[in-house]
XYZ file of C-alpha atoms in Angstrom:
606
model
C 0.000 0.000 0.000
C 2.710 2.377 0.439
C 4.014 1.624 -2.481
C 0.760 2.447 -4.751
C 0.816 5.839 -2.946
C 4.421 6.169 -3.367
C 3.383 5.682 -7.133
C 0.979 8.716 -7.736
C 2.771 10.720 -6.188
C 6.492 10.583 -8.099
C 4.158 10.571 -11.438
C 2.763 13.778 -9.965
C 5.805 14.913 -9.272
C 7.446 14.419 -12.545
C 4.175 15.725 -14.493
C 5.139 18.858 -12.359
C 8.763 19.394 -12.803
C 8.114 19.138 -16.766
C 5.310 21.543 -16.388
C 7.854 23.458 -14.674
C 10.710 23.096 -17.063
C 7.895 23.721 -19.579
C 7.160 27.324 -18.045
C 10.557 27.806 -17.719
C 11.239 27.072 -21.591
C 8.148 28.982 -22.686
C 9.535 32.110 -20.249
C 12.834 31.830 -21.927
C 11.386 31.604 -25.463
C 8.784 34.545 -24.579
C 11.494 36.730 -23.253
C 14.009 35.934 -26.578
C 11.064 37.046 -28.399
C 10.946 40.256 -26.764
C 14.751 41.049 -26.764
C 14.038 40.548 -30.285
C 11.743 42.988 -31.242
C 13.439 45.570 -29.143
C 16.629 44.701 -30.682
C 18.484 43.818 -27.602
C 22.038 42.620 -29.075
C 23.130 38.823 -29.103
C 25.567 39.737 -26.672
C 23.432 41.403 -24.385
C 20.493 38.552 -25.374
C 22.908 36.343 -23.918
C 23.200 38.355 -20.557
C 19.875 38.545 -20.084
C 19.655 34.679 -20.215
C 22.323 34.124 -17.760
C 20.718 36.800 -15.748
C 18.007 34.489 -15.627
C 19.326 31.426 -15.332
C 21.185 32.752 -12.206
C 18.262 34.306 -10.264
C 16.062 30.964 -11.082
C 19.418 29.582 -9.881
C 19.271 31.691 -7.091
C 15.539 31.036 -6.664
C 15.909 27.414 -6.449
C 18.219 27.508 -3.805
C 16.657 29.777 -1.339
C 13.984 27.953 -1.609
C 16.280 23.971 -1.007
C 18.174 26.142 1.635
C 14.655 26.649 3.361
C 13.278 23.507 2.996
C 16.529 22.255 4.541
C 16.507 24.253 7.325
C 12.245 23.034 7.760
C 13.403 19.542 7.506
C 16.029 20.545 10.599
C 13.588 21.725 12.364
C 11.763 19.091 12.290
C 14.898 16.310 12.903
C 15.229 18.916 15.748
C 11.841 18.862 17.440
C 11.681 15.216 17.159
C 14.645 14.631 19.379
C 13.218 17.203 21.543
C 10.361 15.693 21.672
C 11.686 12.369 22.315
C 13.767 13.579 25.486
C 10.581 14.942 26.627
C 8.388 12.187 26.173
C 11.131 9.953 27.681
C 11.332 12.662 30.597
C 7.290 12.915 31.403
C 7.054 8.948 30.876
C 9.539 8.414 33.570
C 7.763 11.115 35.838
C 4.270 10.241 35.118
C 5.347 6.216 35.298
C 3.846 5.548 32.251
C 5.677 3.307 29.491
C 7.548 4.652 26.948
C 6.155 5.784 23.555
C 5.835 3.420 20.932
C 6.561 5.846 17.254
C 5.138 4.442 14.578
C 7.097 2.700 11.521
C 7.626 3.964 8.057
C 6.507 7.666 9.384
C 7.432 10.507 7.482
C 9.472 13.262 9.904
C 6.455 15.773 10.057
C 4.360 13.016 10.697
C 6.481 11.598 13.442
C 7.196 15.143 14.546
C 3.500 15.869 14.965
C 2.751 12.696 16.480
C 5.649 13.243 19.143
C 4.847 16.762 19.790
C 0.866 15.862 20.086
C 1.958 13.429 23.327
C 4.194 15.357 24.774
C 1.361 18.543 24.964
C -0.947 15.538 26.081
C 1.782 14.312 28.666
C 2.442 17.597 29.946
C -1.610 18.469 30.858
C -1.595 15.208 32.354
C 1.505 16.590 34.388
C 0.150 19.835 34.984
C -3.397 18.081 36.505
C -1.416 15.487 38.793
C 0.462 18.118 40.412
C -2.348 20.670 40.907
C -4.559 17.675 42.650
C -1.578 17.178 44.616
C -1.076 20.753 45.765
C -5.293 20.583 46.536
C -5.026 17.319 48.223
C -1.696 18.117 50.557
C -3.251 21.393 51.602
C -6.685 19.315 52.384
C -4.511 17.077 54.664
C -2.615 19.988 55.785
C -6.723 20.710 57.442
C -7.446 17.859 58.650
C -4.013 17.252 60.082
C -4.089 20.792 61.702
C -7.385 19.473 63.516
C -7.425 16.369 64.378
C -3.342 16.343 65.439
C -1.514 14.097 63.580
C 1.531 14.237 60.985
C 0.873 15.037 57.299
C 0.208 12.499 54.483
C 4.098 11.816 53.447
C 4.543 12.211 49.887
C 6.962 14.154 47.826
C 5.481 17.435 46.543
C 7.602 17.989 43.624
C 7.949 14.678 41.981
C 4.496 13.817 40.054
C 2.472 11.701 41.537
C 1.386 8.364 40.024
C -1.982 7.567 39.546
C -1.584 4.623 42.406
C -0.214 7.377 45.047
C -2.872 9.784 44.157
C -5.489 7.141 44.849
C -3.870 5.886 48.023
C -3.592 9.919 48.895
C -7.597 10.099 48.354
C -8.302 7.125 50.435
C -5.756 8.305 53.429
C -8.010 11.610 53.179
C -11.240 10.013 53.012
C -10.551 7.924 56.019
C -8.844 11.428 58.241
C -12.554 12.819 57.499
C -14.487 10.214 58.616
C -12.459 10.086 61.612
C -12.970 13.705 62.279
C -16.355 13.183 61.692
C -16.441 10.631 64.856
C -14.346 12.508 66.737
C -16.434 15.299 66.010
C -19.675 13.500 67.168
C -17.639 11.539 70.177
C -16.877 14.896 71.448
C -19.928 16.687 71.478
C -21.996 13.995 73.190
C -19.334 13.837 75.699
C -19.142 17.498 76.099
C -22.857 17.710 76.515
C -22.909 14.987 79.186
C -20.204 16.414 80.772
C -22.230 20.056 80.874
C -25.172 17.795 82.170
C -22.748 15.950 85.184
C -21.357 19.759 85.877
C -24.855 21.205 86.012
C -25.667 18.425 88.664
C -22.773 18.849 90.760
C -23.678 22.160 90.691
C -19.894 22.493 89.572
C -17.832 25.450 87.516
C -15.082 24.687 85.239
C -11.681 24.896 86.785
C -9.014 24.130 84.716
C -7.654 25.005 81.062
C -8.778 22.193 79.700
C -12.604 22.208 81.045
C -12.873 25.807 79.870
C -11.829 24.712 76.235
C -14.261 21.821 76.774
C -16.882 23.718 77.737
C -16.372 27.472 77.230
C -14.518 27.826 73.826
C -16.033 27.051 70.170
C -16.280 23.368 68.883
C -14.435 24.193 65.842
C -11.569 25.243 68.042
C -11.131 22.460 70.234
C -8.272 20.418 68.880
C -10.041 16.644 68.388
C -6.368 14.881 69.154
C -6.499 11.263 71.290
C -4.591 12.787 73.800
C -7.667 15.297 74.401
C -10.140 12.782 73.757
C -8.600 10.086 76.292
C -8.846 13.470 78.614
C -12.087 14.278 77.551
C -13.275 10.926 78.467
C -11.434 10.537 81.599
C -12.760 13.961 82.614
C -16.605 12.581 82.211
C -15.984 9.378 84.585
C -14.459 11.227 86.801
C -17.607 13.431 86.842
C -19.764 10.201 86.579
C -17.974 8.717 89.743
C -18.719 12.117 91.971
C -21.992 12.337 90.566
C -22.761 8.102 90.852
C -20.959 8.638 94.473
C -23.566 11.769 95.097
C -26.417 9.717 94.258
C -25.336 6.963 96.372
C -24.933 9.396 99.086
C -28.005 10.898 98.620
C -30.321 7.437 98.615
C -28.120 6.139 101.357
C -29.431 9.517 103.305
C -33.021 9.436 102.081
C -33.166 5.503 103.036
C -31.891 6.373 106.650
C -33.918 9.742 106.846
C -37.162 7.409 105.743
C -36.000 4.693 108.124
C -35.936 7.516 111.068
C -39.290 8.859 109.791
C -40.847 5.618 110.908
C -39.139 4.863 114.049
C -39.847 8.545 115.294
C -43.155 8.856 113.790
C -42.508 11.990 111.952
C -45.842 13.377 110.784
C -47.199 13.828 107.371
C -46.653 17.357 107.547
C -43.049 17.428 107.803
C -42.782 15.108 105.115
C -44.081 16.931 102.825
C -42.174 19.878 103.992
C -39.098 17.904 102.990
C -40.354 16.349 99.732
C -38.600 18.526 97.344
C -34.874 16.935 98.839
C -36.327 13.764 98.310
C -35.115 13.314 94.583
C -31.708 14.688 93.003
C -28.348 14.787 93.711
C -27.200 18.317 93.529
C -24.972 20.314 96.369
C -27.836 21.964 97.889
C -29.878 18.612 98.063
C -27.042 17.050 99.833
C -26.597 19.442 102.087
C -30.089 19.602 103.096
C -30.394 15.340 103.650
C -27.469 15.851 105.500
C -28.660 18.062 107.967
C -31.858 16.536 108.127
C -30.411 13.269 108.671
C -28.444 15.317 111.345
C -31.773 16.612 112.767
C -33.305 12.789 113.072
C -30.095 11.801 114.555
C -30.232 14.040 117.633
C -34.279 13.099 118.169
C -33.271 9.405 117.759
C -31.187 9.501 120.834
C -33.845 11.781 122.569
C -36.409 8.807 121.987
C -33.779 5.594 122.018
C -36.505 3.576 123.658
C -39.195 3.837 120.959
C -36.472 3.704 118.283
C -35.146 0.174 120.070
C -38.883 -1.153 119.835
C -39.212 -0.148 116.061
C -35.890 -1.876 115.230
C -37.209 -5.249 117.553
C -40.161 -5.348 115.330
C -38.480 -4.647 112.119
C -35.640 -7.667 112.918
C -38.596 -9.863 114.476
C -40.331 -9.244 110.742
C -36.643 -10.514 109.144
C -36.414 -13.336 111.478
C -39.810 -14.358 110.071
C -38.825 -13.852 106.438
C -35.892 -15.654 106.971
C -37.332 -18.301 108.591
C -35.164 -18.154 112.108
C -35.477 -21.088 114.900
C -36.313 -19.918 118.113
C -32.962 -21.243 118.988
C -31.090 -18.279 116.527
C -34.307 -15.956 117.968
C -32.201 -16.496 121.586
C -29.061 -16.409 119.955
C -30.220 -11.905 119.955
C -29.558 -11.614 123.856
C -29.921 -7.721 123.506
C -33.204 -8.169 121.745
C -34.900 -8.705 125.644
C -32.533 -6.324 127.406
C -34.243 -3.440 128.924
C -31.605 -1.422 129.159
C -31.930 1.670 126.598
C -29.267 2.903 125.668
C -27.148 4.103 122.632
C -24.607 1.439 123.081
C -28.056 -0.993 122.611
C -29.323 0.930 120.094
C -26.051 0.430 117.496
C -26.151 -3.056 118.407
C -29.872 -3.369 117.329
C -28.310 -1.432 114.035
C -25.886 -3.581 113.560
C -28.186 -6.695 113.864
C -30.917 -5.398 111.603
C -28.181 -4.317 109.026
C -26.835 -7.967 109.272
C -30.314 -9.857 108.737
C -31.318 -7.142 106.111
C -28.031 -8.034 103.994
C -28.382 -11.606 104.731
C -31.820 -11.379 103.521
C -31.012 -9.508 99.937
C -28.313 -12.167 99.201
C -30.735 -15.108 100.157
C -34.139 -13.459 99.001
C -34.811 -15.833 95.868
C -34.292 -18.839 98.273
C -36.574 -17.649 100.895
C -39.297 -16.324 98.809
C -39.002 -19.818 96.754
C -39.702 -21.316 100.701
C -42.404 -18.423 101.468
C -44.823 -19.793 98.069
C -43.814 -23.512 99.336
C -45.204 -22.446 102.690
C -47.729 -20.697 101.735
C -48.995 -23.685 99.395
C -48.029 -25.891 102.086
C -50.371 -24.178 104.697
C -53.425 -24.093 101.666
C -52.771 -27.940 101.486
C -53.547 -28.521 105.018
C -56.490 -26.484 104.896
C -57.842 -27.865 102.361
C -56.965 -31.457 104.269
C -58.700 -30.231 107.021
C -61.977 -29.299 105.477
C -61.601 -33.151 103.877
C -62.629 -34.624 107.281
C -65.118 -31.760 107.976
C -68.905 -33.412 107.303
C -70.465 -30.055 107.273
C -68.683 -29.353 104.173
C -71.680 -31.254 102.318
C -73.949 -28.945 103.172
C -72.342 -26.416 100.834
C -73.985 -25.090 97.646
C -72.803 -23.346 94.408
C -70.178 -26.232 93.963
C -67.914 -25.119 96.405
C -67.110 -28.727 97.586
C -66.055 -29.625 93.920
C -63.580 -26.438 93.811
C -61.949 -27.201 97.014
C -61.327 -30.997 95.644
C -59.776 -29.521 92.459
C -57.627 -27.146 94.377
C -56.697 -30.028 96.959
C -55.839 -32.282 93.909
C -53.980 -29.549 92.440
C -51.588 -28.636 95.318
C -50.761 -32.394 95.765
C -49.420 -32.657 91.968
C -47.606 -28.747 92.629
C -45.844 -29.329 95.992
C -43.866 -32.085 94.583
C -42.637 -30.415 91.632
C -42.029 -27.352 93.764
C -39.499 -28.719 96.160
C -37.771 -30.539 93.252
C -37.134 -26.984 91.686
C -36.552 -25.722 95.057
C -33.611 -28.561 95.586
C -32.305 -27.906 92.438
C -32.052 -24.312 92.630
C -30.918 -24.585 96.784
C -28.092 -26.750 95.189
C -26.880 -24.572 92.185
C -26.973 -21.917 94.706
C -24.799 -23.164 97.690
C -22.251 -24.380 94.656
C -22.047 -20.949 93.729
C -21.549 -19.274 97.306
C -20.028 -22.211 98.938
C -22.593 -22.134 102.047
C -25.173 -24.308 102.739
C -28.778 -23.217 102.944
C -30.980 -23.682 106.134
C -34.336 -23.026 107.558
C -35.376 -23.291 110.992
C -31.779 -24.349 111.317
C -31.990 -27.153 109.284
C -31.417 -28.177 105.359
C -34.672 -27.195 103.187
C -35.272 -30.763 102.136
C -34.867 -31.759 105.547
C -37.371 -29.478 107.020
C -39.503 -30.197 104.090
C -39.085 -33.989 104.933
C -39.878 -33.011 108.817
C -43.347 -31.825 107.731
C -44.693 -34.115 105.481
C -43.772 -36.950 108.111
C -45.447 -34.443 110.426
C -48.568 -34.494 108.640
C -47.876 -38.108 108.074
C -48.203 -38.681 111.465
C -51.018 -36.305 112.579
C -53.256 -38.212 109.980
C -52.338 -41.772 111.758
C -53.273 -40.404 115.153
C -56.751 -38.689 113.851
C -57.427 -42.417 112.363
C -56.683 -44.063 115.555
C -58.249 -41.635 117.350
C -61.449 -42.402 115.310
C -60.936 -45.844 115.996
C -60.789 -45.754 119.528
C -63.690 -43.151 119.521
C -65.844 -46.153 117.457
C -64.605 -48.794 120.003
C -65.917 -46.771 122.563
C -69.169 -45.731 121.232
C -69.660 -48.937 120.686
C -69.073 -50.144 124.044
C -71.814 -47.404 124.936
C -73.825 -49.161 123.053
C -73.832 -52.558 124.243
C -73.408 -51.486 127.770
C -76.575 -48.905 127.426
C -78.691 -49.572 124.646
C -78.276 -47.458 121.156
C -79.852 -44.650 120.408
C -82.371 -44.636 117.427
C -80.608 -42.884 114.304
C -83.798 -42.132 111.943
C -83.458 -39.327 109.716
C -85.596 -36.654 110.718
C -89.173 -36.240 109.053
C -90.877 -32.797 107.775
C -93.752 -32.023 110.028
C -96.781 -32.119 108.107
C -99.968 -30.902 109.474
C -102.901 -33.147 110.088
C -104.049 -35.686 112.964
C -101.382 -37.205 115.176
C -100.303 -40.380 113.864
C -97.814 -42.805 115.946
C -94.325 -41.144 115.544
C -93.085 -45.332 115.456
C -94.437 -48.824 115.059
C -95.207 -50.910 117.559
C -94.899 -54.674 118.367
C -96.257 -57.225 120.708
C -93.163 -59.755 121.604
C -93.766 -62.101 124.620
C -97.581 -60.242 125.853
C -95.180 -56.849 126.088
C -95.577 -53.935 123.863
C -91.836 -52.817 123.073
C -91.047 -49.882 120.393
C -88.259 -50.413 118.022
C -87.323 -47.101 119.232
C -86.754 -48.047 122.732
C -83.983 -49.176 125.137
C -85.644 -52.448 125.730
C -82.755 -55.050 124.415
C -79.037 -55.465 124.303
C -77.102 -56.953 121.995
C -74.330 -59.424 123.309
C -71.606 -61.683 122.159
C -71.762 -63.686 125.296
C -72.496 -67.062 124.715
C -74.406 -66.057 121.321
C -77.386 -64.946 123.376
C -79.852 -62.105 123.461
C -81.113 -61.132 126.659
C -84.688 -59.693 127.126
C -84.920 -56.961 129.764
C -87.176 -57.450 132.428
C -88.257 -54.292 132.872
C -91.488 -52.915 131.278
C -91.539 -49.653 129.418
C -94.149 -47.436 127.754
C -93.560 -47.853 124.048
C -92.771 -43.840 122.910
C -95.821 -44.099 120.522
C -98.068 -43.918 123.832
C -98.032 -40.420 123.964
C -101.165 -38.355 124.817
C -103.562 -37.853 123.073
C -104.418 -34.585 120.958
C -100.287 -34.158 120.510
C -98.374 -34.599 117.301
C -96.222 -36.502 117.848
C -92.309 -35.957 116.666
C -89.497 -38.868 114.489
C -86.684 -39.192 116.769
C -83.596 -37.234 116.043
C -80.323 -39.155 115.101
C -78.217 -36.928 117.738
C -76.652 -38.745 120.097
C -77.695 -38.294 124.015
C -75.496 -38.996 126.967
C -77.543 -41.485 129.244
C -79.738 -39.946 131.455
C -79.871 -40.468 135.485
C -83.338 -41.459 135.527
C -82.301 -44.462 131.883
C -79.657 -45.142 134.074
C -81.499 -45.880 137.172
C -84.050 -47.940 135.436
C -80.769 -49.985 133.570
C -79.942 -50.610 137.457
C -81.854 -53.233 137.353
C -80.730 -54.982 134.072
C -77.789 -54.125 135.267
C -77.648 -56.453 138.603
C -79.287 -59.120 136.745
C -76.591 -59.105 134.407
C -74.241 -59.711 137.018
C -75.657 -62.442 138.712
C -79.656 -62.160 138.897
C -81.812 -64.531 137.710
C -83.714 -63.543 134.552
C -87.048 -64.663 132.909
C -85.609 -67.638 131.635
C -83.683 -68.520 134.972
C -80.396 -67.947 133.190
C -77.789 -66.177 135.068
C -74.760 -63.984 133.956
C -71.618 -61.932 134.496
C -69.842 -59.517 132.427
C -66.639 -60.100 131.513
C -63.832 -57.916 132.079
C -62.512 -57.853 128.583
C -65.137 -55.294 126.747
C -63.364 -55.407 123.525
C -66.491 -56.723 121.709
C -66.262 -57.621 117.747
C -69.463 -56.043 115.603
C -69.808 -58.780 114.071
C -70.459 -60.879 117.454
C -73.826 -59.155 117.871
C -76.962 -60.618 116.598
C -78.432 -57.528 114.082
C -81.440 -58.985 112.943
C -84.833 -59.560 114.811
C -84.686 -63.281 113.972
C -81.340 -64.008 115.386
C -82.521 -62.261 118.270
C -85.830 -65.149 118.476
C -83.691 -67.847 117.713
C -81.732 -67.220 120.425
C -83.880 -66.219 123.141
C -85.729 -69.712 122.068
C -82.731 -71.269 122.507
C -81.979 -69.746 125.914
C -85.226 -70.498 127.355
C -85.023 -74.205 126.783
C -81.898 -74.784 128.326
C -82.631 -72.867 131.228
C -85.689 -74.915 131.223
């Protein structure tokens, strides 16, 4: 291809050096014709061609001599603008330039001169962000305290280094940015503790802090690390103020009670009762001062409060009356103030043992309280009134009852568990009523246990010996009671005719005996309780038992003797025995047993 362009233009060339010769010839022949008709001479026809010849001559090489000195030039600029490129390239860290083959010099001048004009703006823009970014770090350096960016100003910058200059800068704002925040929250707070230690600043530095503009407040570590440790130093006095001040208020309350301050001077004080300032101090102080001074006026009442207060604790904390004794000033009657900081001391001591046991004992208060529901509910078990109840009350207490029996169980387990995890941690062992939880707990179901075995026995016995009242005196009748209705008397019992005697199966008139297998008849006569008068209603028997009578007793007198050794109807005689321990089930119960065996009895006495 370069070639065929090479081609065109040596024919153009040539076409325009003959043209040229041409021009020249027809100038020449133009100018012969002119000497001619003026009549120049040969001779001087001849000069005027050489004349000519010499300035085209002289035309021709002006204009080589300036095309030479152009094609300098150019050889020139090119291997200026080679050094230069090769300069910028090694300042801008770029690779070298890459000229391109077969170019012509103007072409390879242009080319060279167009990158080193490109070379140099790129130059020219590196430095100038380098001047804007050094003078940004400059700022930032300047406020937050720390050593400039290093990086050599006059050299230019590579790309790489400018970025890594960007990123230092980006990261030196956001850090001045949360320095900036860090220290205005802690300047506020410490403005806030200062306001509430009703405190001035007093050095340099808490002026700066707190007087002087934000902008001017160098945002260094060193001040930070100050600025902090001035605000927990502030926090302690003002955390040690408030601790002061509840400490007071907690003692000034406590005093309150024991004295009996009134209402009114309560109120009077209310204002101190909350905040921490100086002034607030000042006045718990001197109330606390006041209280004090009226607290040894009145160390008697004051000793009394405190006994009930510690007897309260000693029933929280579940104290023996063994650790009760263990107080020997609590019954001294001695007032004085040497007893009254020993009742201080004590209450202190039982409050604090309290707080570090309180999720034990209030774990053992619910057990005790379900514990005491439980027996309650036990108790109403053997109550028979408790069917008399309406609105389903009976059927609520049974759920309850069952309920508390599945709940104590799983109580105490979570109770041991947590009892153990607990004396692991603090290395103590845990007691109540001087003894282990799970013992106690063990101590009261046996307890229980064995109040439920003596109320059985005691049933028992109270059977055996009602029935032994029975046999010995006769039973009682135990009909349920009738509603009165209104109309004419009727018999309030039947009747029957049993050997040409009228007996009521209401009356005292048999007893029932296991000796020998024999029912005895009594002897003596009765009026059957249906004989009543006449006119009367007449009233059911009541199931209540009666004590025996004098007057029943005097007329079993005589049963009585025969039963020890008189003769009866049948001739038969008979002692009681000693033993009166006298099985149920050796007593006829049926009116036919009772035949049969008086039958019996009167033929062998016969």
């Amino acid at each position: 291809m370069p070639g065929n362009r090479a081609a065109p233009a040596a024919v153009s060339g040539e076409a325009i050096a003959a043209e040229s010769v041409a021009c020249l010839n027809s100038a020449l022949a133009r100018l012969r014709d002119i000497w001619e008709e003026i009549g120049i001479p040969e001779d001087q026809r001849l000069q005027r061609t050489d004349a000519v010849k010499r300035h085209v001559n002289l035309l021709l090489t002006r204009m080589i001599e300036e095309e030479e000195n152009l094609k300098q030039r150019l050889l020139k600029s090119i291997d200026v603008c080679r050094k230069e490129l090769n300069t910028l390239c090694m300042e801008l860290q770029l690779p070298p330039f890459e000229e391109e083959e077969e170019s012509t010099i103007l072409q390879l001048e242009k080319d060279l001169r167009t990158r080193v004009e490109v070379m140099l703006k790129q130059k020219k823009e590196r430095m100038h962000e380098l001047k804007l970014l050094k003078e940004r770090d400059q700022d930032l350096c300047d406020i937050l305290c720390t050593s400039p960016y290093h990086i050599d100003g006059a050299c230019v910058p590579s790309l790489q280094e400018l970025d890594q200059f960007r990123r230092h800068l980006a990261g030196l704002s956001a850090e001045k940015e949360h320095r900036e925040a860090e220290f205005k929250s802690t300047k506020k707070q410490i403005i806030l503790c200062m306001e509430e230690l009703d405190r001035l600043p007093d050095t340099s530095f808490e002026r700066d802090v707190v007087c002087e503009d934000e902008e001017a407040f160098c945002l260094s570590k060193e001040n930070l690390t100050a600025l902090q440790e001035l605000l927990i130093q502030l926090e302690e006095q003002k955390m040690k103020n408030q601790v002061l001040c509840e400490e007071l208020r907690s003692k000034i309350t406590e005093l309150w009670e024991r004295l009996q301050i009134s209402e009114e001077e309560r109120d009077a004080f209310a204002e101190y009762m909350t905040g921490s300032k100086g002034k607030t101090i000042k006045a718990l102080q001197e109330e606390f001062d006041r209280l004090q001074e009226l607290k040894l006026q009145n160390i008697k009442r004051i000793v009394e409060a405190i006994r009930l207060e510690i007897s309260s604790y000693w029933d929280k904390c579940f104290y023996s009356a063994a650790q009760r004794q263990a107080f020997v000033p609590f019954s001294s009657e001695d007032y004085n103030e040497d007893l009254l900081c020993i009742h201080d001391a004590e209450i202190s001591r039982i409050k604090q043992y309290y707080e570090s046991h309180k999720e034990m004992f209030d774990g053992v208060q619910k057990w005790e309280e379900n514990w005491r529901l439980f027996l309650e509910f036990d108790k109403k078990a053997t109550d028979p009134n408790r069917f008399t109840n309406r609105g389903g009350n009976l059927l609520k207490e049974e759920k309850q009852r069952a309920k508390l029996q599945k709940m104590l169980p799983k109580l105490e387990e979570e109770l041991k568990t947590s009892i153990i995890a607990w004396e692991q941690e603090q290395g103590q062992e845990f007691f109540v009523n001087e003894k282990k939880f799970m013992d106690y707990v063990a101590e009261q179901w046996e307890t229980f246990h064995q109040d439920k075995e003596r109320e059985k026995q005691e049933r028992l016995m109270k059977k055996n010996r009602q029935l032994e009242e029975e046999m010995y005196y006769g039973s009682a009748p135990k009909t349920p009671n009738k509603r009165r209705v209104p109309g004419p008397s009727t018999p309030s019992s039947k009747c029957r005719k049993l050997n040409g005697t009228s007996i009521s199966s209401s009356s005292n008139s048999t007893l029932r005996s296991a000796f020998s297998g024999t029912m005895c008849h009594s002897p003596v006569s009765r009026p059957p309780v249906c004989g009543g008068k006449p006119g009367l209603p007449s009233r059911t028997p009541t199931r209540v038992f009666k004590t025996p009578q004098p007057k029943r007793l005097e007329k079993n007198k005589e049963n009585m003797s025969q039963l020890n050794g008189t003769a009866m109807s049948g001739g038969c005689y008979l002692t009681i025995p000693a033993q009166r321990n006298i099985s149920v089930n050796s007593v006829a119960s049926t009116y036919s047993e009772f035949a049969r065996d008086s039958t019996h009895s009167d033929y062998t006495s016969a």
